[in-house]
Amino acid sequence: MPGAKTSPFIKIDIFCPVNYNFCMSTILDVSNLTVRYGKGPDQKTAVDNISFSLIRGEIYGFLGPNGAGKTTTIKSLIGILTPSSGSIFFSGKPASAISRTSLGFMPETAAYYWYLTPKELLFFYGKLCGIDKKTLSDRVEKLLDFVKLSRHKNSYLKTFSKGMLQKVSFAQALINDPEILILDEPTTGLDPIARMEMRDALLDFKHAGKTILFSSHELSEVEIISDRISIIKNGKILREAAPGELINDKGERMSLEKYFFDLVKE
């Protein structure tokens, strides 16, 4: 992860210097999203008529207990699942293979082929994204340096620890220089130093104008870096607000962790 480094291909100092309205525009809009599994009496509603939007350049924390609908929502955003009803728009355009080219996705657990190296994996994904050879070659080297895996770039993934695989997955999510990063439990398996570096990296990307949606069970991390947070339970969003609003919601200051536990127990 980067620590004091900045993004390998984003110039933070030139992000949106003039057009403030563009900076504050809605980049992701989800309306009345519903996802059901099965049919007849065995049908289950995993996501129940939820709506939310992301503003360009913000970090949005997506919280909920296991089975709440977080991953199902994310799978709908990236196109793995087709919603039963509702709509998803990216920068005003309906979700499609074309509009989703602006996304970068980091899964909670990636099932990569064990006998690829990080360098080969990033080249593979870069080619899928249609990146030209020269740009891709330069970007792969910079990304491997960015996530501190340069000296392991030719080692098989089967030899990597969970934390190292998370770093590879993060680099993969960045390969197409996405406008929106969608991260499912990005700090899983990372040691405390790597978690701090991941947090700093996300803040760097926010300052570069990237928009980030991430789910996490690390509530302290979510509280520190998120501009807004939504809490989902049983497929429904219970609350959405800035962290400061949430922890002062009941007239007394409390931690996000305590607020979350109180809310999901109700």
Coordinates of C-alpha atoms in Angstrom, one line a residue:
M1 CA 0.0 0.0 0.0
P2 CA 1.1 3.5 -0.6
G3 CA 1.7 5.3 2.8
A4 CA 3.1 8.6 1.6
K5 CA 2.9 7.6 -2.0
T6 CA 0.2 8.9 -4.3
S7 CA -1.7 7.1 -7.0
P8 CA 0.5 5.7 -9.8
F9 CA -1.5 7.3 -12.5
I10 CA -3.7 10.0 -11.0
K11 CA -2.6 13.7 -10.7
I12 CA -4.3 14.8 -7.5
D13 CA -3.4 18.4 -7.9
I14 CA -5.3 18.8 -11.2
F15 CA -8.6 17.1 -10.2
C16 CA -11.6 19.2 -11.0
P17 CA -9.9 22.6 -10.4
V18 CA -12.7 24.7 -11.9
N19 CA -16.1 22.9 -12.4
Y20 CA -17.5 22.6 -8.9
N21 CA -20.9 21.5 -10.1
F22 CA -19.2 18.6 -12.0
C23 CA -17.4 17.6 -8.8
M24 CA -20.6 17.5 -6.8
S25 CA -22.6 15.6 -9.4
T26 CA -24.2 12.2 -8.8
I27 CA -22.1 9.4 -10.2
L28 CA -24.1 6.4 -9.0
D29 CA -27.9 6.4 -8.5
V30 CA -29.7 3.3 -7.2
S31 CA -33.5 3.5 -7.1
N32 CA -35.9 1.0 -5.6
L33 CA -33.5 -1.9 -6.1
T34 CA -35.0 -5.3 -5.3
V35 CA -33.3 -8.7 -5.6
R36 CA -35.2 -11.9 -5.0
Y37 CA -33.9 -15.5 -5.1
G38 CA -36.0 -18.6 -5.9
K39 CA -39.7 -18.9 -6.9
G40 CA -43.0 -19.5 -5.2
P41 CA -43.2 -20.1 -1.5
D42 CA -39.4 -20.6 -1.2
Q43 CA -38.7 -17.1 -2.7
K44 CA -36.4 -15.0 -0.6
T45 CA -36.0 -11.2 -0.8
A46 CA -32.3 -10.4 -0.3
V47 CA -32.5 -6.7 -1.2
D48 CA -35.8 -5.0 -0.5
N49 CA -36.5 -1.8 -2.4
I50 CA -33.4 0.2 -1.5
S51 CA -32.4 3.6 -2.9
F52 CA -29.2 5.5 -2.5
S53 CA -26.8 7.7 -4.5
L54 CA -23.1 8.5 -4.5
I55 CA -21.7 11.9 -5.1
R56 CA -18.5 12.1 -7.3
G57 CA -15.5 12.2 -5.0
E58 CA -17.0 10.7 -1.8
I59 CA -16.3 7.7 0.3
Y60 CA -19.5 5.7 1.1
G61 CA -19.5 3.1 3.8
F62 CA -21.9 0.2 3.4
L63 CA -22.5 -1.6 6.7
G64 CA -24.7 -4.4 7.9
P65 CA -24.6 -7.8 9.7
N66 CA -23.9 -11.0 7.8
G67 CA -26.7 -11.8 5.4
A68 CA -28.0 -8.2 5.4
G69 CA -27.8 -7.8 1.6
K70 CA -24.5 -5.9 1.2
T71 CA -22.8 -8.4 -1.2
T72 CA -26.0 -9.0 -3.2
T73 CA -26.3 -5.2 -3.7
I74 CA -22.7 -5.0 -4.8
K75 CA -23.2 -7.9 -7.2
S76 CA -26.1 -6.1 -8.7
L77 CA -24.0 -2.9 -9.2
I78 CA -21.2 -4.7 -11.0
G79 CA -23.6 -6.8 -13.1
I80 CA -23.1 -10.3 -11.7
L81 CA -26.8 -10.4 -10.6
T82 CA -29.8 -9.0 -12.5
P83 CA -32.1 -7.2 -10.1
S84 CA -35.7 -8.3 -9.8
S85 CA -36.8 -4.6 -10.1
G86 CA -35.4 -1.1 -9.7
S87 CA -32.8 0.8 -11.6
I88 CA -29.0 1.5 -11.5
F89 CA -27.5 4.5 -13.2
F90 CA -23.8 5.4 -13.6
S91 CA -23.2 9.1 -14.4
G92 CA -26.8 9.3 -15.7
K93 CA -26.5 6.3 -17.9
P94 CA -28.4 3.0 -17.3
A95 CA -26.2 0.2 -16.0
S96 CA -24.7 -1.7 -18.9
A97 CA -21.5 -3.4 -20.0
I98 CA -20.4 0.0 -21.4
S99 CA -21.3 2.2 -18.4
R100 CA -19.7 -0.4 -16.1
T101 CA -16.3 0.2 -17.7
S102 CA -15.9 3.1 -15.2
L103 CA -15.9 0.6 -12.3
G104 CA -13.2 -1.1 -10.5
F105 CA -14.2 -4.0 -8.2
M106 CA -12.3 -5.7 -5.4
P107 CA -14.1 -8.9 -4.1
E108 CA -13.8 -10.0 -0.5
T109 CA -12.2 -13.2 -1.6
A110 CA -10.8 -13.5 -5.1
A111 CA -10.5 -17.0 -6.6
Y112 CA -7.5 -16.3 -8.8
Y113 CA -5.6 -19.0 -10.7
W114 CA -2.8 -20.2 -8.4
Y115 CA -0.2 -20.6 -11.1
L116 CA -0.4 -17.0 -12.3
T117 CA 2.0 -14.3 -11.0
P118 CA 0.8 -10.9 -9.9
K119 CA 2.3 -9.4 -13.1
E120 CA 0.6 -11.9 -15.3
L121 CA -2.7 -11.4 -13.5
L122 CA -2.7 -7.7 -14.0
F123 CA -1.7 -8.0 -17.6
F124 CA -4.6 -10.4 -18.1
Y125 CA -7.2 -8.0 -16.6
G126 CA -5.7 -5.0 -18.3
K127 CA -6.1 -6.8 -21.7
L128 CA -9.7 -7.6 -20.8
C129 CA -10.1 -3.8 -20.3
G130 CA -8.7 -3.0 -23.7
I131 CA -5.7 -1.1 -22.4
D132 CA -2.9 -0.7 -25.0
K133 CA 0.3 -2.6 -24.4
K134 CA 2.6 0.3 -23.7
T135 CA 0.1 2.0 -21.2
L136 CA -0.6 -1.4 -19.6
S137 CA 3.1 -2.3 -19.1
D138 CA 3.8 1.0 -17.4
R139 CA 0.7 0.8 -15.3
V140 CA 1.3 -2.8 -14.1
E141 CA 4.8 -1.9 -12.8
K142 CA 3.5 1.2 -11.1
L143 CA 0.6 -0.6 -9.5
L144 CA 2.8 -3.4 -8.2
D145 CA 5.1 -0.8 -6.6
F146 CA 2.0 1.0 -5.3
V147 CA 0.9 -2.1 -3.4
K148 CA 4.4 -3.0 -2.4
L149 CA 4.6 -6.3 -4.4
S150 CA 7.3 -5.4 -6.9
R151 CA 9.7 -7.9 -5.6
H152 CA 7.1 -10.6 -5.6
K153 CA 5.8 -9.8 -9.1
N154 CA 7.1 -13.1 -10.6
S155 CA 6.0 -15.4 -7.8
Y156 CA 3.1 -17.7 -8.1
L157 CA -0.1 -16.6 -6.3
K158 CA -0.3 -20.0 -4.6
T159 CA 2.6 -18.9 -2.4
F160 CA 0.9 -15.7 -1.2
S161 CA -0.6 -15.0 2.2
K162 CA -4.2 -13.7 2.5
G163 CA -2.9 -10.2 3.0
M164 CA -0.7 -10.3 -0.1
L165 CA -3.6 -11.7 -2.2
Q166 CA -5.7 -8.7 -0.9
K167 CA -3.0 -6.3 -2.3
V168 CA -3.1 -8.1 -5.6
S169 CA -6.9 -7.8 -5.7
F170 CA -6.6 -4.1 -4.9
A171 CA -4.2 -3.6 -7.8
Q172 CA -6.5 -5.5 -10.1
A173 CA -9.4 -3.2 -9.1
L174 CA -7.3 -0.2 -10.1
I175 CA -6.0 -1.5 -13.4
N176 CA -8.5 0.4 -15.6
D177 CA -8.1 3.7 -13.7
P178 CA -11.8 3.5 -12.6
E179 CA -14.0 6.4 -11.7
I180 CA -15.8 4.3 -9.1
L181 CA -14.1 1.8 -6.8
I182 CA -16.4 -0.8 -5.3
L183 CA -14.6 -2.8 -2.5
D184 CA -16.1 -5.7 -0.6
E185 CA -14.4 -6.1 2.7
P186 CA -11.1 -4.6 1.4
T187 CA -9.2 -4.9 4.7
T188 CA -9.9 -8.6 5.4
G189 CA -6.7 -10.4 6.1
L190 CA -4.5 -7.3 6.3
D191 CA -2.2 -6.7 9.2
P192 CA -2.6 -3.4 11.2
I193 CA 0.0 -1.6 9.1
A194 CA -1.5 -2.7 5.8
R195 CA -4.9 -1.7 7.0
M196 CA -3.7 1.8 7.8
E197 CA -2.0 2.0 4.4
M198 CA -5.2 0.9 2.7
R199 CA -7.1 3.6 4.6
D200 CA -4.6 6.2 3.4
A201 CA -4.8 4.9 -0.1
L202 CA -8.6 5.3 -0.2
L203 CA -8.3 8.9 1.1
D204 CA -5.7 9.6 -1.6
F205 CA -8.1 8.3 -4.2
K206 CA -11.0 10.4 -2.8
H207 CA -8.8 13.5 -3.0
A208 CA -8.0 12.5 -6.6
G209 CA -11.7 12.6 -7.4
K210 CA -12.4 8.9 -7.3
T211 CA -15.7 7.7 -5.8
I212 CA -15.5 4.8 -3.4
L213 CA -18.2 2.4 -2.1
F214 CA -17.0 -0.2 0.4
S215 CA -18.4 -2.7 2.8
S216 CA -16.6 -3.5 6.0
H217 CA -17.0 -5.0 9.4
E218 CA -14.1 -2.8 10.6
L219 CA -16.4 -0.1 12.0
S220 CA -13.6 2.2 13.3
E221 CA -12.1 2.3 9.8
V222 CA -15.5 3.2 8.3
E223 CA -16.0 5.9 10.8
I224 CA -12.6 7.5 10.1
I225 CA -12.8 7.7 6.3
S226 CA -16.4 7.7 5.2
D227 CA -18.2 10.8 4.1
R228 CA -21.6 9.0 4.5
I229 CA -22.6 5.6 5.8
S230 CA -25.7 3.5 5.2
I231 CA -26.7 0.6 7.4
I232 CA -28.6 -2.3 5.9
K233 CA -30.4 -5.1 7.7
N234 CA -32.7 -7.8 6.2
G235 CA -32.3 -6.2 2.8
K236 CA -33.5 -2.7 3.9
I237 CA -31.5 0.4 4.5
L238 CA -32.2 1.4 8.1
R239 CA -30.3 4.7 8.2
E240 CA -28.1 6.8 6.0
A241 CA -26.1 9.8 7.2
A242 CA -22.6 11.2 7.8
P243 CA -20.8 9.5 10.6
G244 CA -21.0 12.5 12.9
E245 CA -24.8 12.6 12.4
L246 CA -25.1 8.9 13.2
I247 CA -23.1 8.9 16.4
N248 CA -25.0 12.0 17.7
D249 CA -28.4 10.7 16.5
K250 CA -29.8 10.0 19.9
G251 CA -28.7 13.2 21.6
E252 CA -25.6 11.7 23.0
R253 CA -22.2 11.1 21.4
M254 CA -21.5 7.4 21.0
S255 CA -19.1 5.3 18.9
L256 CA -20.2 4.1 15.5
E257 CA -19.8 0.6 16.8
K258 CA -22.3 1.1 19.6
Y259 CA -24.7 3.0 17.3
F260 CA -24.5 0.1 14.8
F261 CA -25.1 -2.6 17.4
D262 CA -28.1 -0.7 18.9
L263 CA -29.7 -0.2 15.5
V264 CA -29.4 -3.7 14.1
K265 CA -30.6 -5.2 17.4
E266 CA -33.9 -3.3 17.3

